[in-house]
Amino acid sequence: MDPVADVVLGFADYHAPAQRLAAALGAAYAEVEVHRFPDGESRVRLPTPVPPRVLFCRSLDRPNDKLVELLLAAATARELGAAELALVAPYLCYMRQDTAFQPGEAVSQRIIGRELARCFDTVATVDPHLHRTPVLADAVPVPRALALSAAEPLAALLAARDDAPLLLGPDEESAQWVGAIARRAGLEHAVAAKTRSGDRAVAIELPTLAVTGRAVVLVDDVASTGRTLAEACRALHAAGAARVDVAVTHALFAGDALAVLAEAGVGEVLSTDSILHGSNAVELAPLFAAALVEA
Ligand code: R5P
């Protein structure tokens, strides 16, 4: 099989999934060397020579330094002769700011998307937060914009449980993910309503349904501060749920998020390896490899 890239270039902060992707593609793996100077600037060094088809693999959680380093690496790969550049960014940053919620705000999704499109021919990610933007290519206008879904592997995990949990999306935006997983797993699902009044201030209103004595799994694309899931969990316990677990694609879990979830009574937390975390239960390399080979 002709691999879709001559080399997969990873970074030290995401090397194991990048190596798995290279193995799944039958491509060589090498690493971009990054040195942080004392003043915070980064020096980026690519392994040379640079072959014609290069695939960078780096997840863009906590993105500001990573983005700059990625843009430096991609531009350098072009200067050193790469003709085809692909990016696999399992977590694609800045997708949630898809509009100016207040006058004067940057529409980060569009701006970062355009920057990535200047550098890459292919951008692949999983469950990008596309709420008001119908398709990834609208946000990241590259010739091949691949938005994969983790619904299949997450559904397989949940379908294997013996307590047929109710799947609950904590807000309207999660409807697409919880619906896709529930259909595949053959499980019942519902969606709650959320009002956010600050980064760490959310209120959740449960839909009208009976949860007394039931196992519930909260399903969302991303958990950041954990407040969305924690408030939903509290509401479910107050309504009599027997246990509440969590399944998310992207385990950002910023700051005290995990402690907040535990305090709210969340049981098990499952996630994909889009972000390396102790809750990872799904490896995404086979999904990305299959999509890249097909594209
Ligand atoms: C937003 O709609 C997302 O789907 C998540 O619900 C949100 O980002 C979670 O944020 P947090 O964990 O900070 O409540």
PDB file of N, CA, C and O in Angstrom, residues 142-166:
ATOM      1  N   VAL A 142      -9.622  24.284   3.351  1.00  0.00           N
ATOM      2  CA  VAL A 142      -8.535  23.546   2.690  1.00  0.00           C
ATOM      3  C   VAL A 142      -9.143  22.625   1.632  1.00  0.00           C
ATOM      4  O   VAL A 142     -10.330  22.309   1.708  1.00  0.00           O
ATOM      5  N   PRO A 143      -8.345  22.163   0.673  1.00  0.00           N
ATOM      6  CA  PRO A 143      -8.882  21.224  -0.329  1.00  0.00           C
ATOM      7  C   PRO A 143      -9.492  19.977   0.300  1.00  0.00           C
ATOM      8  O   PRO A 143     -10.495  19.464  -0.174  1.00  0.00           O
ATOM      9  N   ARG A 144      -8.876  19.440   1.359  1.00  0.00           N
ATOM     10  CA  ARG A 144      -9.460  18.270   2.048  1.00  0.00           C
ATOM     11  C   ARG A 144      -9.627  18.594   3.531  1.00  0.00           C
ATOM     12  O   ARG A 144      -8.641  18.634   4.276  1.00  0.00           O
ATOM     13  N   ALA A 145     -10.863  18.856   3.914  1.00  0.00           N
ATOM     14  CA  ALA A 145     -11.172  19.124   5.332  1.00  0.00           C
ATOM     15  C   ALA A 145     -11.960  17.923   5.839  1.00  0.00           C
ATOM     16  O   ALA A 145     -13.080  17.681   5.397  1.00  0.00           O
ATOM     17  N   LEU A 146     -11.359  17.156   6.722  1.00  0.00           N
ATOM     18  CA  LEU A 146     -11.980  15.902   7.165  1.00  0.00           C
ATOM     19  C   LEU A 146     -12.423  16.025   8.626  1.00  0.00           C
ATOM     20  O   LEU A 146     -11.588  16.129   9.533  1.00  0.00           O
ATOM     21  N   ALA A 147     -13.725  16.029   8.829  1.00  0.00           N
ATOM     22  CA  ALA A 147     -14.273  16.075  10.197  1.00  0.00           C
ATOM     23  C   ALA A 147     -14.774  14.679  10.525  1.00  0.00           C
ATOM     24  O   ALA A 147     -15.830  14.253  10.057  1.00  0.00           O
ATOM     25  N   LEU A 148     -14.000  13.956  11.321  1.00  0.00           N
ATOM     26  CA  LEU A 148     -14.374  12.583  11.684  1.00  0.00           C
ATOM     27  C   LEU A 148     -15.251  12.597  12.922  1.00  0.00           C
ATOM     28  O   LEU A 148     -15.330  13.613  13.617  1.00  0.00           O
ATOM     29  N   SER A 149     -15.866  11.452  13.171  1.00  0.00           N
ATOM     30  CA  SER A 149     -16.723  11.363  14.353  1.00  0.00           C
ATOM     31  C   SER A 149     -16.248  10.213  15.242  1.00  0.00           C
ATOM     32  O   SER A 149     -15.939   9.117  14.749  1.00  0.00           O
ATOM     33  N   ALA A 150     -16.239  10.470  16.532  1.00  0.00           N
ATOM     34  CA  ALA A 150     -15.888   9.407  17.481  1.00  0.00           C
ATOM     35  C   ALA A 150     -17.131   8.645  17.930  1.00  0.00           C
ATOM     36  O   ALA A 150     -17.064   7.846  18.879  1.00  0.00           O
ATOM     37  N   ALA A 151     -18.243   8.885  17.258  1.00  0.00           N
ATOM     38  CA  ALA A 151     -19.508   8.267  17.686  1.00  0.00           C
ATOM     39  C   ALA A 151     -19.411   6.732  17.703  1.00  0.00           C
ATOM     40  O   ALA A 151     -19.882   6.090  18.649  1.00  0.00           O
ATOM     41  N   GLU A 152     -18.798   6.185  16.656  1.00  0.00           N
ATOM     42  CA  GLU A 152     -18.760   4.714  16.535  1.00  0.00           C
ATOM     43  C   GLU A 152     -18.028   4.069  17.725  1.00  0.00           C
ATOM     44  O   GLU A 152     -18.611   3.221  18.424  1.00  0.00           O
ATOM     45  N   PRO A 153     -16.759   4.424  17.969  1.00  0.00           N
ATOM     46  CA  PRO A 153     -16.079   3.772  19.101  1.00  0.00           C
ATOM     47  C   PRO A 153     -16.689   4.095  20.464  1.00  0.00           C
ATOM     48  O   PRO A 153     -16.726   3.224  21.340  1.00  0.00           O
ATOM     49  N   LEU A 154     -17.181   5.316  20.658  1.00  0.00           N
ATOM     50  CA  LEU A 154     -17.807   5.625  21.946  1.00  0.00           C
ATOM     51  C   LEU A 154     -19.107   4.834  22.107  1.00  0.00           C
ATOM     52  O   LEU A 154     -19.417   4.319  23.193  1.00  0.00           O
ATOM     53  N   ALA A 155     -19.854   4.703  21.006  1.00  0.00           N
ATOM     54  CA  ALA A 155     -21.103   3.926  21.058  1.00  0.00           C
ATOM     55  C   ALA A 155     -20.807   2.468  21.395  1.00  0.00           C
ATOM     56  O   ALA A 155     -21.533   1.838  22.179  1.00  0.00           O
ATOM     57  N   ALA A 156     -19.716   1.939  20.836  1.00  0.00           N
ATOM     58  CA  ALA A 156     -19.371   0.535  21.104  1.00  0.00           C
ATOM     59  C   ALA A 156     -19.096   0.347  22.599  1.00  0.00           C
ATOM     60  O   ALA A 156     -19.530  -0.658  23.203  1.00  0.00           O
ATOM     61  N   LEU A 157     -18.408   1.310  23.206  1.00  0.00           N
ATOM     62  CA  LEU A 157     -18.133   1.196  24.651  1.00  0.00           C
ATOM     63  C   LEU A 157     -19.426   1.224  25.462  1.00  0.00           C
ATOM     64  O   LEU A 157     -19.600   0.440  26.404  1.00  0.00           O
ATOM     65  N   LEU A 158     -20.328   2.132  25.092  1.00  0.00           N
ATOM     66  CA  LEU A 158     -21.553   2.292  25.883  1.00  0.00           C
ATOM     67  C   LEU A 158     -22.529   1.150  25.639  1.00  0.00           C
ATOM     68  O   LEU A 158     -23.245   0.725  26.554  1.00  0.00           O
ATOM     69  N   ALA A 159     -22.528   0.626  24.405  1.00  0.00           N
ATOM     70  CA  ALA A 159     -23.443  -0.487  24.086  1.00  0.00           C
ATOM     71  C   ALA A 159     -23.047  -1.751  24.840  1.00  0.00           C
ATOM     72  O   ALA A 159     -23.877  -2.625  25.092  1.00  0.00           O
ATOM     73  N   ALA A 160     -21.762  -1.842  25.210  1.00  0.00           N
ATOM     74  CA  ALA A 160     -21.281  -3.051  25.896  1.00  0.00           C
ATOM     75  C   ALA A 160     -21.683  -3.073  27.378  1.00  0.00           C
ATOM     76  O   ALA A 160     -21.509  -4.084  28.057  1.00  0.00           O
ATOM     77  N   ARG A 161     -22.214  -1.963  27.877  1.00  0.00           N
ATOM     78  CA  ARG A 161     -22.619  -1.951  29.292  1.00  0.00           C
ATOM     79  C   ARG A 161     -23.873  -2.800  29.476  1.00  0.00           C
ATOM     80  O   ARG A 161     -24.680  -2.935  28.561  1.00  0.00           O
ATOM     81  N   ASP A 162     -24.031  -3.347  30.685  1.00  0.00           N
ATOM     82  CA  ASP A 162     -25.200  -4.215  30.877  1.00  0.00           C
ATOM     83  C   ASP A 162     -26.365  -3.492  31.566  1.00  0.00           C
ATOM     84  O   ASP A 162     -27.357  -4.109  31.930  1.00  0.00           O
ATOM     85  N   ASP A 163     -26.236  -2.124  31.705  1.00  0.00           N
ATOM     86  CA  ASP A 163     -27.330  -1.420  32.386  1.00  0.00           C
ATOM     87  C   ASP A 163     -28.113  -0.480  31.469  1.00  0.00           C
ATOM     88  O   ASP A 163     -28.882   0.357  31.936  1.00  0.00           O
ATOM     89  N   ALA A 164     -27.916  -0.637  30.143  1.00  0.00           N
ATOM     90  CA  ALA A 164     -28.651   0.160  29.146  1.00  0.00           C
ATOM     91  C   ALA A 164     -28.874   1.598  29.609  1.00  0.00           C
ATOM     92  O   ALA A 164     -30.004   2.038  29.826  1.00  0.00           O
ATOM     93  N   PRO A 165     -27.788   2.370  29.727  1.00  0.00           N
ATOM     94  CA  PRO A 165     -27.941   3.714  30.281  1.00  0.00           C
ATOM     95  C   PRO A 165     -28.717   4.650  29.352  1.00  0.00           C
ATOM     96  O   PRO A 165     -28.716   4.471  28.133  1.00  0.00           O
ATOM     97  N   LEU A 166     -29.334   5.635  29.971  1.00  0.00           N
ATOM     98  CA  LEU A 166     -29.905   6.745  29.206  1.00  0.00           C
ATOM     99  C   LEU A 166     -28.751   7.675  28.869  1.00  0.00           C
ATOM    100  O   LEU A 166     -27.940   7.994  29.746  1.00  0.00           O
TER     101      LEU A 166
END
